[in-house]
């Protein structure tokens, strides 16, 4: 099931143990570099989705990779390294 989470919802669900993984992906459009975040739960729950803006409920876009990592850390994830 594809779900969407605001930052507040993601923090709450992280504390409940909902998430097992995340992914930061390049969501660049029209030469404006942006990054987005995908969140995943256990395979058995089939829960996955993206971080969305609280007001617009559209996919949240970060202008820098550092900002995306900071958001993950604010949710509660330990983002210690990036791999390519």
Coordinates of C-alpha atoms in Angstrom, one line a residue:
X1 CA 0.0 0.0 0.0
X2 CA 1.4 3.4 -1.0
X3 CA 1.2 5.9 1.9
X4 CA 2.2 9.5 2.4
X5 CA 3.6 11.0 5.7
X6 CA 4.1 14.5 6.8
X7 CA 7.1 15.1 9.1
X8 CA 4.9 15.0 12.2
X9 CA 3.3 11.7 11.1
X10 CA 6.7 10.2 10.1
X11 CA 8.1 11.1 13.6
X12 CA 5.1 9.5 15.3
X13 CA 5.2 6.4 13.1
X14 CA 9.0 6.1 13.5
X15 CA 8.6 6.0 17.3
X16 CA 6.0 3.2 16.8
X17 CA 8.5 1.2 14.8
X18 CA 6.6 1.5 11.5
X19 CA 9.7 2.1 9.3
X20 CA 12.5 -0.3 8.5
X21 CA 14.2 1.7 5.7
X22 CA 14.4 4.9 3.8
X23 CA 15.7 6.1 0.5
X24 CA 16.7 9.6 -0.7
X25 CA 16.3 9.9 -4.4
X26 CA 16.9 12.6 -7.0
X27 CA 13.6 14.3 -7.9
X28 CA 15.2 16.9 -10.2
X29 CA 12.8 18.6 -12.6
X30 CA 13.6 21.3 -15.2
X31 CA 17.3 21.6 -14.1
X32 CA 16.4 22.6 -10.5
X33 CA 18.1 20.0 -8.3
X34 CA 15.9 18.5 -5.6
X35 CA 15.8 15.4 -3.5
X36 CA 12.8 13.5 -2.1
X37 CA 12.5 10.8 0.6
X38 CA 10.8 7.4 0.4
X39 CA 9.9 5.6 3.6
X40 CA 9.3 1.8 3.9
X41 CA 7.9 -0.5 6.6
X42 CA 8.3 -4.2 6.9
X43 CA 7.7 -6.2 3.8
X44 CA 4.8 -8.0 5.5
X45 CA 2.9 -4.8 5.9
X46 CA 3.6 -3.6 2.4
X47 CA 3.7 0.0 3.7
X48 CA 5.7 2.4 1.6
X49 CA 5.4 6.0 0.6
X50 CA 6.9 9.4 0.5
X51 CA 7.4 12.3 2.8
X52 CA 4.9 15.1 1.9
X53 CA 4.4 18.8 2.7
X54 CA 2.0 19.2 5.6
X55 CA 0.0 22.0 3.9
X56 CA -0.2 20.9 0.3
X57 CA 0.1 17.1 0.8
X58 CA 2.4 17.0 -2.3
X59 CA 5.8 15.3 -2.3
X60 CA 8.2 17.2 -0.2
X61 CA 11.3 18.3 -2.2
X62 CA 14.6 19.3 -0.6
X63 CA 16.9 21.7 -2.3
X64 CA 20.0 20.0 -0.9
X65 CA 21.0 16.5 0.0
X66 CA 22.0 17.8 3.4
X67 CA 18.5 19.1 4.0
X68 CA 17.1 15.6 3.1
X69 CA 19.5 13.9 5.5
X70 CA 18.6 16.5 8.3
X71 CA 14.9 15.6 7.8
X72 CA 15.6 11.9 8.2
X73 CA 17.6 12.6 11.4
X74 CA 14.7 14.7 12.6
X75 CA 12.3 11.8 12.1
X76 CA 14.7 9.6 14.1
X77 CA 16.7 7.7 11.5
X78 CA 20.5 7.3 11.9
X79 CA 21.7 8.4 8.5
X80 CA 25.5 7.8 8.9
X81 CA 26.7 7.3 5.4
X82 CA 25.7 7.6 1.7
X83 CA 26.5 5.0 -0.9
X84 CA 26.4 5.4 -4.7

